[in-house]
mmCIF file with all atom_site columns, C-alpha atoms in Angstrom:
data_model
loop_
_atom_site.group_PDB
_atom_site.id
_atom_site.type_symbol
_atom_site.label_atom_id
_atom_site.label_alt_id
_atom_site.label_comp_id
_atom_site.label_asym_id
_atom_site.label_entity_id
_atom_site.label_seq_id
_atom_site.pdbx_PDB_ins_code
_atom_site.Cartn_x
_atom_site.Cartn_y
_atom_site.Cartn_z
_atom_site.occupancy
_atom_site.B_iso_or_equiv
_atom_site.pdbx_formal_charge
_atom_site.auth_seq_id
_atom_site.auth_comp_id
_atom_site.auth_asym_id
_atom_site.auth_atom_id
_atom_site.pdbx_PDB_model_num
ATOM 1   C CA . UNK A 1 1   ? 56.768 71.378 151.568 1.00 0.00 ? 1   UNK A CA 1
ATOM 2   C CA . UNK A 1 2   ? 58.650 68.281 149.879 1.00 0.00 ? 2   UNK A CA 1
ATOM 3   C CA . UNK A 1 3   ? 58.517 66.556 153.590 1.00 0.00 ? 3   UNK A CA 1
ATOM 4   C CA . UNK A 1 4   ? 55.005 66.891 154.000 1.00 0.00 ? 4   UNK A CA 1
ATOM 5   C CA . UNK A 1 5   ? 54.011 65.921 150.166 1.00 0.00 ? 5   UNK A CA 1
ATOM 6   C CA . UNK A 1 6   ? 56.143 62.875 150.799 1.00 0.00 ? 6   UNK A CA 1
ATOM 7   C CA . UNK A 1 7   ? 54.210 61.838 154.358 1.00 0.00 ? 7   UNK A CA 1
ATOM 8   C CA . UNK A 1 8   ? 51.083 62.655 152.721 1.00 0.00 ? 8   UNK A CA 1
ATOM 9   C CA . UNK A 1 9   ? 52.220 59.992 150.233 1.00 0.00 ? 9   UNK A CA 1
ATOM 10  C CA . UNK A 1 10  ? 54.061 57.342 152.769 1.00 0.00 ? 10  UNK A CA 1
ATOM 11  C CA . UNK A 1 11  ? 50.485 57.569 154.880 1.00 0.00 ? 11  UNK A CA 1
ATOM 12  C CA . UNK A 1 12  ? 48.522 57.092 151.171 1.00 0.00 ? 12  UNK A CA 1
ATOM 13  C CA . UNK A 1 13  ? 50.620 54.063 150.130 1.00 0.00 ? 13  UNK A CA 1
ATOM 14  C CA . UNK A 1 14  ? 50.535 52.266 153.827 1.00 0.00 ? 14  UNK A CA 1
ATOM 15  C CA . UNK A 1 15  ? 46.390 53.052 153.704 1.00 0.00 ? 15  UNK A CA 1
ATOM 16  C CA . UNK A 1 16  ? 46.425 51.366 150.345 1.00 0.00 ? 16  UNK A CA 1
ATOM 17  C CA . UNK A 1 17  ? 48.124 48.524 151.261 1.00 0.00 ? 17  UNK A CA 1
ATOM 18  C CA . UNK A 1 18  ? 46.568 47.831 154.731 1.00 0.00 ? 18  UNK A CA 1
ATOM 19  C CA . UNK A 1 19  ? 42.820 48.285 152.241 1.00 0.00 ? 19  UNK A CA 1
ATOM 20  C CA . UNK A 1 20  ? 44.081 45.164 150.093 1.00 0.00 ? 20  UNK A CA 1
ATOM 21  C CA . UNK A 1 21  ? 45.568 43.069 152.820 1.00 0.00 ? 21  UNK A CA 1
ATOM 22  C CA . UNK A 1 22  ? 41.691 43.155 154.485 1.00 0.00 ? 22  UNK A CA 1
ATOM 23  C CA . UNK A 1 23  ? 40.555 43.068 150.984 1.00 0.00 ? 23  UNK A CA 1
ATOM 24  C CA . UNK A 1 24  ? 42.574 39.781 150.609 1.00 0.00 ? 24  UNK A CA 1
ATOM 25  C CA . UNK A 1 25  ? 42.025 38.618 154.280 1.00 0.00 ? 25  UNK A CA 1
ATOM 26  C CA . UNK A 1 26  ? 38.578 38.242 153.367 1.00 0.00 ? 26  UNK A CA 1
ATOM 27  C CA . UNK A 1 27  ? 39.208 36.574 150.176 1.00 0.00 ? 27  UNK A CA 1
ATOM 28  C CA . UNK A 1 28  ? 41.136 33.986 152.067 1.00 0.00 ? 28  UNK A CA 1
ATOM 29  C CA . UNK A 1 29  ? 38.257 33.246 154.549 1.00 0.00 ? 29  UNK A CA 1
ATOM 30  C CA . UNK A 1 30  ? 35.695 31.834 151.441 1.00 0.00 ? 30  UNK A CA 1
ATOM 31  C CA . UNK A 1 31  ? 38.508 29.573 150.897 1.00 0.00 ? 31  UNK A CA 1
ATOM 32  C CA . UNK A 1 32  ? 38.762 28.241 154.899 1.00 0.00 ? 32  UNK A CA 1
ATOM 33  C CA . UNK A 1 33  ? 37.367 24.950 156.072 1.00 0.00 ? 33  UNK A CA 1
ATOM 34  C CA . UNK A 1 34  ? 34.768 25.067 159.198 1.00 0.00 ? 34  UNK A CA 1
ATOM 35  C CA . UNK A 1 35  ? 33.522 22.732 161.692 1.00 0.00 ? 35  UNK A CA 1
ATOM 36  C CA . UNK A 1 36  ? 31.833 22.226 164.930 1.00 0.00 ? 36  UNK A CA 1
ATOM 37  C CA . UNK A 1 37  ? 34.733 21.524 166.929 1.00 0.00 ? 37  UNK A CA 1
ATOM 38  C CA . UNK A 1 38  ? 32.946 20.974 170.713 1.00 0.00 ? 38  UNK A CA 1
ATOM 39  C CA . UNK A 1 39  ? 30.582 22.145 173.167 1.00 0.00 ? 39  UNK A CA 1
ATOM 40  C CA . UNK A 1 40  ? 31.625 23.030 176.830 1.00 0.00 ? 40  UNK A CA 1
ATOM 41  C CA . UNK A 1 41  ? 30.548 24.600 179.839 1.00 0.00 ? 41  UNK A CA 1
ATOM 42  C CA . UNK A 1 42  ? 27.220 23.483 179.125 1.00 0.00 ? 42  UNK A CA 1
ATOM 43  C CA . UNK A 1 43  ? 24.659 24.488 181.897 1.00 0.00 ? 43  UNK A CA 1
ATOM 44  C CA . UNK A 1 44  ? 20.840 23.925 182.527 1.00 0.00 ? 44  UNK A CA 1
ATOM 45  C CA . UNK A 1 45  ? 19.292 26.744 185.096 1.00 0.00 ? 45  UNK A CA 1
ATOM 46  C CA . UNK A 1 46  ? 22.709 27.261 186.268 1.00 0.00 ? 46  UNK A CA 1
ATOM 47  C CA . UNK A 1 47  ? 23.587 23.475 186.885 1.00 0.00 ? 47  UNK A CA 1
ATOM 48  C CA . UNK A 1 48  ? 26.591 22.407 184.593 1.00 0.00 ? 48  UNK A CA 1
ATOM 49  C CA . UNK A 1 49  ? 25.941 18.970 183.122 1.00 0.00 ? 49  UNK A CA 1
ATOM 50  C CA . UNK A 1 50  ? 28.643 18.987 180.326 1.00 0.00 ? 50  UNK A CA 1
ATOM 51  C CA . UNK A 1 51  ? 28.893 15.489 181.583 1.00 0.00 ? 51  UNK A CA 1
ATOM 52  C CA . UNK A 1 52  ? 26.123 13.976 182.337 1.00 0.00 ? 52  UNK A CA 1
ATOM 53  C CA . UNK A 1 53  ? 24.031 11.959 179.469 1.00 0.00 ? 53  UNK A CA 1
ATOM 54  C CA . UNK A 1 54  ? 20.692 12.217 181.769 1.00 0.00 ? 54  UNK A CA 1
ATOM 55  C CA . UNK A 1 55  ? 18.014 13.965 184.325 1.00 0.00 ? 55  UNK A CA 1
ATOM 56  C CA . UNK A 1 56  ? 18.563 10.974 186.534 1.00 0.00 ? 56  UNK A CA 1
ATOM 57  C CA . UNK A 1 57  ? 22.548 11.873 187.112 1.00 0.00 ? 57  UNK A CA 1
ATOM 58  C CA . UNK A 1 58  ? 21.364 15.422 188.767 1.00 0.00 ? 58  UNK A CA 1
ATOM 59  C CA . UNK A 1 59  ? 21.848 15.797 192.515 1.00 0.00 ? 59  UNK A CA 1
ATOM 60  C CA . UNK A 1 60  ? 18.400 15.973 194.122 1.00 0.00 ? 60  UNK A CA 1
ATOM 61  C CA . UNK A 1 61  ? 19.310 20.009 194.968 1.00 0.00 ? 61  UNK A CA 1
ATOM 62  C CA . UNK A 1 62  ? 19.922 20.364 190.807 1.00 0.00 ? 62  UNK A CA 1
ATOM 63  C CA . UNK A 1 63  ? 16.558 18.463 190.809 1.00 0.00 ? 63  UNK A CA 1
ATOM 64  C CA . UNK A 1 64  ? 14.627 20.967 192.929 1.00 0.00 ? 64  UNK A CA 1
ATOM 65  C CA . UNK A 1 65  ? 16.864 24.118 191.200 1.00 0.00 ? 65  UNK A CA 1
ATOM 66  C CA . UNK A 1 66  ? 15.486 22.535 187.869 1.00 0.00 ? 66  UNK A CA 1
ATOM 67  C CA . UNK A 1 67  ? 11.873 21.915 188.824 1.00 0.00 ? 67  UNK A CA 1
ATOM 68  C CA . UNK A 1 68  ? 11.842 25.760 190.582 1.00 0.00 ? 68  UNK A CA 1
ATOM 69  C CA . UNK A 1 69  ? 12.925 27.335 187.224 1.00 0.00 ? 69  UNK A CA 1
ATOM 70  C CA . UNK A 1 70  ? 10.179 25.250 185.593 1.00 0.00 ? 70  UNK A CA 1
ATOM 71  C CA . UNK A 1 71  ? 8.054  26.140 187.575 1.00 0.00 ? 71  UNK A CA 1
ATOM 72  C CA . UNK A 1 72  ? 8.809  29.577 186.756 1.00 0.00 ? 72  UNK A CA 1
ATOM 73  C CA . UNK A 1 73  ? 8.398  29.004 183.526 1.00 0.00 ? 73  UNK A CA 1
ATOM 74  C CA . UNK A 1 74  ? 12.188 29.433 182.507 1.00 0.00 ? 74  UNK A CA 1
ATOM 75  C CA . UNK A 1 75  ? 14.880 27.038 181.800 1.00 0.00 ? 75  UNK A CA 1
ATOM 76  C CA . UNK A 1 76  ? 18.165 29.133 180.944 1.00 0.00 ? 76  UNK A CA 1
ATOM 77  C CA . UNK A 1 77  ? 20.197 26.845 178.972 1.00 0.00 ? 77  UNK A CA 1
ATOM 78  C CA . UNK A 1 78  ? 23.771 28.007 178.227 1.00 0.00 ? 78  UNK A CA 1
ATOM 79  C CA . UNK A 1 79  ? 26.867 26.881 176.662 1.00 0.00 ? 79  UNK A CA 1
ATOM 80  C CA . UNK A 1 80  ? 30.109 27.604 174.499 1.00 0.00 ? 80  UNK A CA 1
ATOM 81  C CA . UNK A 1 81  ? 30.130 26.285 170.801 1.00 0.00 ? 81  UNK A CA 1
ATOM 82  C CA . UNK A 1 82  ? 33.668 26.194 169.610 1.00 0.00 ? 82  UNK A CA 1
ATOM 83  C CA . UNK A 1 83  ? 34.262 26.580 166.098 1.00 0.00 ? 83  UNK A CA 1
ATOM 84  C CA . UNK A 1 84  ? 37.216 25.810 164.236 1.00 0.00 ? 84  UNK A CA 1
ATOM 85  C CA . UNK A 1 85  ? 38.406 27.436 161.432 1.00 0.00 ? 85  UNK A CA 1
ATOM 86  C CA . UNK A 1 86  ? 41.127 26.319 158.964 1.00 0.00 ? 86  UNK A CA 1
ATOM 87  C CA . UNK A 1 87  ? 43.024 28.328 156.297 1.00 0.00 ? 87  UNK A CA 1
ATOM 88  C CA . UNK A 1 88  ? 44.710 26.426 153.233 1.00 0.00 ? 88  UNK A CA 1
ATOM 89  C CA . UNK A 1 89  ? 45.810 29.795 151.670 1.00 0.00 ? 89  UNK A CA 1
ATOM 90  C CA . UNK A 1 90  ? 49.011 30.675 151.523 1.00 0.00 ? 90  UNK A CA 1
ATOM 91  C CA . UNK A 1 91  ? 48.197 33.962 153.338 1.00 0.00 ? 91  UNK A CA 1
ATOM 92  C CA . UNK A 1 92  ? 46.316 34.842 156.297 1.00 0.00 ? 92  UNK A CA 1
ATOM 93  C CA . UNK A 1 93  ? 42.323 35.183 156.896 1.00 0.00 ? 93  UNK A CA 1
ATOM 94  C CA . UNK A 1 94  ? 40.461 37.171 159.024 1.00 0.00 ? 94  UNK A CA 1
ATOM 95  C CA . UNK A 1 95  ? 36.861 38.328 160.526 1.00 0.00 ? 95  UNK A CA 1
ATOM 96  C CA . UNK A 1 96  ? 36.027 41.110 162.561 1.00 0.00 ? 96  UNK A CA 1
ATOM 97  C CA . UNK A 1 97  ? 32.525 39.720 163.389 1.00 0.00 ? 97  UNK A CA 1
ATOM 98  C CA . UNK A 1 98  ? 30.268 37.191 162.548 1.00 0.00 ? 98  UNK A CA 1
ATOM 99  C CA . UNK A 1 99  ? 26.410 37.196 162.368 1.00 0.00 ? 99  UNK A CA 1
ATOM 100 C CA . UNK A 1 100 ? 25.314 33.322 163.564 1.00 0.00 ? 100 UNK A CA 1
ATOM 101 C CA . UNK A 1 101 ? 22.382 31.185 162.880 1.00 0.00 ? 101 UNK A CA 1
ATOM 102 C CA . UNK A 1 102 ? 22.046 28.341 165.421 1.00 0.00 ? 102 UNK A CA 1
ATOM 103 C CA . UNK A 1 103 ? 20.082 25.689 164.133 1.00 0.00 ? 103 UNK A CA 1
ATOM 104 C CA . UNK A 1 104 ? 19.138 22.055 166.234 1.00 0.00 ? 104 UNK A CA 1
ATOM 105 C CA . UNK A 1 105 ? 17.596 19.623 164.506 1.00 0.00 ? 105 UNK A CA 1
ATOM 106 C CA . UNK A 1 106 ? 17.461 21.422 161.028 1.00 0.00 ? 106 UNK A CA 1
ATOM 107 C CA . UNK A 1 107 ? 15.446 24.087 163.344 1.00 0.00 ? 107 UNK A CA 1
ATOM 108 C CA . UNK A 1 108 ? 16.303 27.559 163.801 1.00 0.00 ? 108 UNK A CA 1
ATOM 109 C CA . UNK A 1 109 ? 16.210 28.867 167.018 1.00 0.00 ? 109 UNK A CA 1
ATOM 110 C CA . UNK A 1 110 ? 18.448 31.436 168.066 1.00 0.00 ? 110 UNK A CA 1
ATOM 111 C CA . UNK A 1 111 ? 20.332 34.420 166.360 1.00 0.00 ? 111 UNK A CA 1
ATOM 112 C CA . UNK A 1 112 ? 23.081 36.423 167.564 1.00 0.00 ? 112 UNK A CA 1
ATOM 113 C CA . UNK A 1 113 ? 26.700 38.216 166.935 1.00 0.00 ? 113 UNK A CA 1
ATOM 114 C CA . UNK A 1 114 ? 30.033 37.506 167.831 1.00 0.00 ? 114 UNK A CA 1
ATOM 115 C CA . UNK A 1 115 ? 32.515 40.903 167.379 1.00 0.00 ? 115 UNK A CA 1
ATOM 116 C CA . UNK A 1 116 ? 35.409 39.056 168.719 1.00 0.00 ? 116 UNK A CA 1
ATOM 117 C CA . UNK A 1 117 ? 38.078 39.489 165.868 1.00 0.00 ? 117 UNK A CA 1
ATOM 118 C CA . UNK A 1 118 ? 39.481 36.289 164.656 1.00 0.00 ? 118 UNK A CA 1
ATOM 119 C CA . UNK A 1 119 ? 42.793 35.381 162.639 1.00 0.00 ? 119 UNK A CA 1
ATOM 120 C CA . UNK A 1 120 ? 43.076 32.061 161.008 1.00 0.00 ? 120 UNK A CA 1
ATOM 121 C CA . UNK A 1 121 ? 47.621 31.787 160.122 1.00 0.00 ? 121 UNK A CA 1
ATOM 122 C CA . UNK A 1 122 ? 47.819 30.463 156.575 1.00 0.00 ? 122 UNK A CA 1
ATOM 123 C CA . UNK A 1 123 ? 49.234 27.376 154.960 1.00 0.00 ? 123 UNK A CA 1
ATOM 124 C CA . UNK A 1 124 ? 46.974 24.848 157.006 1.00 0.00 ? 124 UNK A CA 1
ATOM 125 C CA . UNK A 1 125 ? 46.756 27.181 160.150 1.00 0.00 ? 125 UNK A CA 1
ATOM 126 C CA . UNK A 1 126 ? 43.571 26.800 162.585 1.00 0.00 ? 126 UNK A CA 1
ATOM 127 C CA . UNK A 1 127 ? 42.044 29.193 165.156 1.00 0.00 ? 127 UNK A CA 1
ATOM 128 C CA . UNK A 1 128 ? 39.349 28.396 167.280 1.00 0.00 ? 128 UNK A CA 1
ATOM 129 C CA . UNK A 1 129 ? 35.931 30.685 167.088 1.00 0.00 ? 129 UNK A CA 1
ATOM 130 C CA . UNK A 1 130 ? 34.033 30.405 170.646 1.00 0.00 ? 130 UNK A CA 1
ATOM 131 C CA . UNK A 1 131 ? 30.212 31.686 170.452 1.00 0.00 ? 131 UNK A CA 1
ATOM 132 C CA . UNK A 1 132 ? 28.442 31.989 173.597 1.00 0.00 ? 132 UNK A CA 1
ATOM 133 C CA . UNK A 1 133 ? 24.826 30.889 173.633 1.00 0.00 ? 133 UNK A CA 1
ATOM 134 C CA . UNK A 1 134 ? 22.018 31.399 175.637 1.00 0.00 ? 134 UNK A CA 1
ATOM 135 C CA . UNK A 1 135 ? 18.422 30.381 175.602 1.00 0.00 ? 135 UNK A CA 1
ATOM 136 C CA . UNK A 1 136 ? 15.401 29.892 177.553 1.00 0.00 ? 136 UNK A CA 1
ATOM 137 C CA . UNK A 1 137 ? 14.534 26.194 176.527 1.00 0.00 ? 137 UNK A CA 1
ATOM 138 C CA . UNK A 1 138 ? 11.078 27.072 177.656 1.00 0.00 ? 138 UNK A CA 1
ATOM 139 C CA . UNK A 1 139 ? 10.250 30.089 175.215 1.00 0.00 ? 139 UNK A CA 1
ATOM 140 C CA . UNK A 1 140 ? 12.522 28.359 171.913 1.00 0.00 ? 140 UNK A CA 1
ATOM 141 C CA . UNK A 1 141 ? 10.411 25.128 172.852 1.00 0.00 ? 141 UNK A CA 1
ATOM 142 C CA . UNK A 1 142 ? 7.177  26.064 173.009 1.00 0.00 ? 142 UNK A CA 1
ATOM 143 C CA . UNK A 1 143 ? 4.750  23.606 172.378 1.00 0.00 ? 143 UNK A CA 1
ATOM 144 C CA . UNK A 1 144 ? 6.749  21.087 173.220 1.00 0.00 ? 144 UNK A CA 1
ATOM 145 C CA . UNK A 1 145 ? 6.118  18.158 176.141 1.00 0.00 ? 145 UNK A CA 1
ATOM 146 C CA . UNK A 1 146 ? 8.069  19.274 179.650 1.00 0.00 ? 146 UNK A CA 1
ATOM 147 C CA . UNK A 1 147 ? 10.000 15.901 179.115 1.00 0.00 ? 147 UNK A CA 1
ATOM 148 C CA . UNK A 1 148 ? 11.265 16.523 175.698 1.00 0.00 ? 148 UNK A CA 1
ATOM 149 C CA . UNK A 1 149 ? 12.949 20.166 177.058 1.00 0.00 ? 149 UNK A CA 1
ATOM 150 C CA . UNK A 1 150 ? 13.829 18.827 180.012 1.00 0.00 ? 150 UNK A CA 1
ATOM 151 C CA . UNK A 1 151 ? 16.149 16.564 178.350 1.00 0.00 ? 151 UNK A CA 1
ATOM 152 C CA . UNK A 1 152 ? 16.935 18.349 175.523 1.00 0.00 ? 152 UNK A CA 1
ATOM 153 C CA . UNK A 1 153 ? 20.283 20.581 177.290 1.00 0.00 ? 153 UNK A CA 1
ATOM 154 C CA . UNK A 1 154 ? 21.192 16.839 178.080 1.00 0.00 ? 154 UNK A CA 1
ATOM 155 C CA . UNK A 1 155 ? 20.887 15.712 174.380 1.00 0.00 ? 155 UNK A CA 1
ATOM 156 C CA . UNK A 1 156 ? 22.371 18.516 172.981 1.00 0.00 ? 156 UNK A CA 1
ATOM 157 C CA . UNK A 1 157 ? 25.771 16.832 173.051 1.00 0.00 ? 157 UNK A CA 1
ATOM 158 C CA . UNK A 1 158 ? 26.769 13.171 171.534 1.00 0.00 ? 158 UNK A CA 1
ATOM 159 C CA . UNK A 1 159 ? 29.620 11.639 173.393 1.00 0.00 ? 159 UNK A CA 1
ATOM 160 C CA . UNK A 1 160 ? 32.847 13.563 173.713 1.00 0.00 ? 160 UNK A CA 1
ATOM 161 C CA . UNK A 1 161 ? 31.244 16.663 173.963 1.00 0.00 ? 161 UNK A CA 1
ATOM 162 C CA . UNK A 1 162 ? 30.623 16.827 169.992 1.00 0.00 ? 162 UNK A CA 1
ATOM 163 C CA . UNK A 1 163 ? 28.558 19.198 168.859 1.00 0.00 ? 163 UNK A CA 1
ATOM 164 C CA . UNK A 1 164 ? 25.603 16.228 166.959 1.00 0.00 ? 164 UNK A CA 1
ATOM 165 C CA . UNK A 1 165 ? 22.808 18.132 166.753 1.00 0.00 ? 165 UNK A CA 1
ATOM 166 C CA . UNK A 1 166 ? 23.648 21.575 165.582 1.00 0.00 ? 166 UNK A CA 1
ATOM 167 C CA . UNK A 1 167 ? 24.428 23.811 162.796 1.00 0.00 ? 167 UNK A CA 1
ATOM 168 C CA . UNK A 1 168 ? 25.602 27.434 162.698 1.00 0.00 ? 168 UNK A CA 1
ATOM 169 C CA . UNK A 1 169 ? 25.072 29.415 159.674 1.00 0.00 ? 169 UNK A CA 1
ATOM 170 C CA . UNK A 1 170 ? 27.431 32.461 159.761 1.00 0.00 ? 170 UNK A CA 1
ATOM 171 C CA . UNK A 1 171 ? 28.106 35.426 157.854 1.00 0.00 ? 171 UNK A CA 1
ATOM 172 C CA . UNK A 1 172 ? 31.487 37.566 158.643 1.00 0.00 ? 172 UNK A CA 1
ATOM 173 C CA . UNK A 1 173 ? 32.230 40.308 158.135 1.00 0.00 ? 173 UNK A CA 1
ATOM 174 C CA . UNK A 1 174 ? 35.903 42.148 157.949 1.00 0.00 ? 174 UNK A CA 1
ATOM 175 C CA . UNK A 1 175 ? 36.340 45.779 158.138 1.00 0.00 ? 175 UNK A CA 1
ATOM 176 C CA . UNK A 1 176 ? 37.840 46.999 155.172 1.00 0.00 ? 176 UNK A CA 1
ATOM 177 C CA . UNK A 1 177 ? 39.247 50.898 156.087 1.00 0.00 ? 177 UNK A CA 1
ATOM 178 C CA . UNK A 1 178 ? 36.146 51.843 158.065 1.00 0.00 ? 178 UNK A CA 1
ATOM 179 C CA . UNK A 1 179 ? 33.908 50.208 156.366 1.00 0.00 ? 179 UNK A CA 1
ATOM 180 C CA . UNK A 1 180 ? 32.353 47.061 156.801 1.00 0.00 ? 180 UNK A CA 1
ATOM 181 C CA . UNK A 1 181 ? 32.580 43.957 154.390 1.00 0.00 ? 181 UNK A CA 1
ATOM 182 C CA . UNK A 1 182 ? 30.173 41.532 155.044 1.00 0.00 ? 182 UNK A CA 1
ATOM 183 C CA . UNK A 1 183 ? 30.548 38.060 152.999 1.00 0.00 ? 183 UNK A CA 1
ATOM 184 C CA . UNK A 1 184 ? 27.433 37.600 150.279 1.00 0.00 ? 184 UNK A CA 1
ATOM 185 C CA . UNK A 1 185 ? 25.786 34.601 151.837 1.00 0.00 ? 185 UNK A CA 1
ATOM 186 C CA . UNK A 1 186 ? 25.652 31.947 154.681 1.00 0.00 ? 186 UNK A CA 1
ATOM 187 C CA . UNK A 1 187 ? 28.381 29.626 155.351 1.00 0.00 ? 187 UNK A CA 1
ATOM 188 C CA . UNK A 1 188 ? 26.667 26.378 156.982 1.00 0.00 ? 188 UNK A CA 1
ATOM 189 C CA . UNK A 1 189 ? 29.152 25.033 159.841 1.00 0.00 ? 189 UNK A CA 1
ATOM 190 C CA . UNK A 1 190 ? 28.750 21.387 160.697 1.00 0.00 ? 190 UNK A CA 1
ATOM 191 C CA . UNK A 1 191 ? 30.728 19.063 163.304 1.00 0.00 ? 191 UNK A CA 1
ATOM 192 C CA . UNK A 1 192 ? 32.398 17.722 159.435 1.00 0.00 ? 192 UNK A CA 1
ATOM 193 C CA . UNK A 1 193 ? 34.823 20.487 157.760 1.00 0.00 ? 193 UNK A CA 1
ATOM 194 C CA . UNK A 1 194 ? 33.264 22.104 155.061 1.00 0.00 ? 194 UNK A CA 1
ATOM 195 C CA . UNK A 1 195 ? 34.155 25.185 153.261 1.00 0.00 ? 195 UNK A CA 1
#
C-alpha cells in the first residue's frame, strides 16, 4: 500500500511540475521579441516568382498559365512567411499553436492556424515560426483593377525577400495539462522586432 501511495504521489508532484513549467513557458513567450524574418517559395497560379520583381520577367508559358487562371477567375497565390521568434528569458518559451491575422497594407485579408509546436531556447535563443499561406488574389481583391492583382504576388516582397508589406497578428496558445492557454490579446509581428 506504501508503494502505491508513494507513485500516486511521485506521478502528483511530476504533473505539478510539468503544469508550472507550461505555466511559465507561456509567461516567457509575452516577454519574446518577433519579426518578419522572410518570405520564400512564393508562387502565383503555380509559377514560383520568389525572384522576379515583375509580370514582364515571366516566361511566355507562365504568361498563358497566368492569363488561363484569370480567366478562370482564380489566381492562387501561395507562399511561406517565416517568423522569428526570440527569447531574452532566462528560461525557455513555448506555443503549441498560434491563431494568425495576415494583414497587407494595414488590410486584413486572410485568417488561419498554425498547430506546429514551437520552442524558442532561452537567454537570447531564436526559433524560426513558418506559416503557410494561401489565397486566391482574385476573391481577397475584389474590386480591384486586373493590373493591380496581377502584380500584387510580385510586390508582395521588397528586395531580399523581406517581408515589406505585411503584418501578422497572432495569438498562441500553450497547452497547459489538457487544457488550452490561449494568450489575452494580439501580438502584432512586423519585419522590425517587437515584443
Amino acid at each position: 500500500m506504501k508503494k502505491i501511495i508513494s507513485v500516486v504521489l511521485i506521478f502528483i508532484l511530476f504533473s505539478a511540475c510539468e503544469i508550472i513549467k507550461q505555466v511559465n513557458q507561456m509567461a516567457n513567450l509575452a516577454n519574446c521579441d518577433f519579426r518578419l524574418k522572410s518570405i520564400e517559395q512564393t508562387l502565383l497560379a503555380g509559377i514560383y516568382i520568389q525572384h522576379m520583381q515583375s509580370f514582364a520577367e515571366l516566361s511566355f508559358s507562365d504568361v498563358v498559365t497566368i492569363t488561363n487562371a484569370i480567366a478562370n477567375k482564380t489566381l492562387p497565390l501561395e507562399f511561406i512567411l517565416n517568423i522569428e521568434v526570440r527569447n531574452p528569458n532566462t528560461s525557455p518559451a513555448a506555443m503549441n499553436k498560434m491563431e494568425w491575422i495576415l494583414l497587407i497594407d494595414d488590410q486584413e485579408l486572410l485568417r488561419g492556424f498554425s498547430y506546429q509546436r514551437v520552442e524558442i531556447p532561452a537567454n537570447g535563443g531564436i526559433a524560426i515560426m513558418p506559416l503557410k499561406i494561401n489565397m486566391d488574389l482574385m476573391q481577397v481583391l475584389t474590386g480591384v483593377s486586373l493590373q493591380v492583382i496581377k502584380n500584387f504576388g510580385f510586390d508582395l516582397a521588397g528586395n531580399g525577400n523581406g517581408p515589406t508589406r505585411i503584418k501578422i497578428k497572432a495569438k498562441p496558445t500553450i497547452m497547459i495539462g489538457n487544457h488550452p492557454l490561449t494568450y489575452p490579446g494580439y501580438i502584432t509581428i512586423t519585419p522590425e522586432f517587437s515584443s
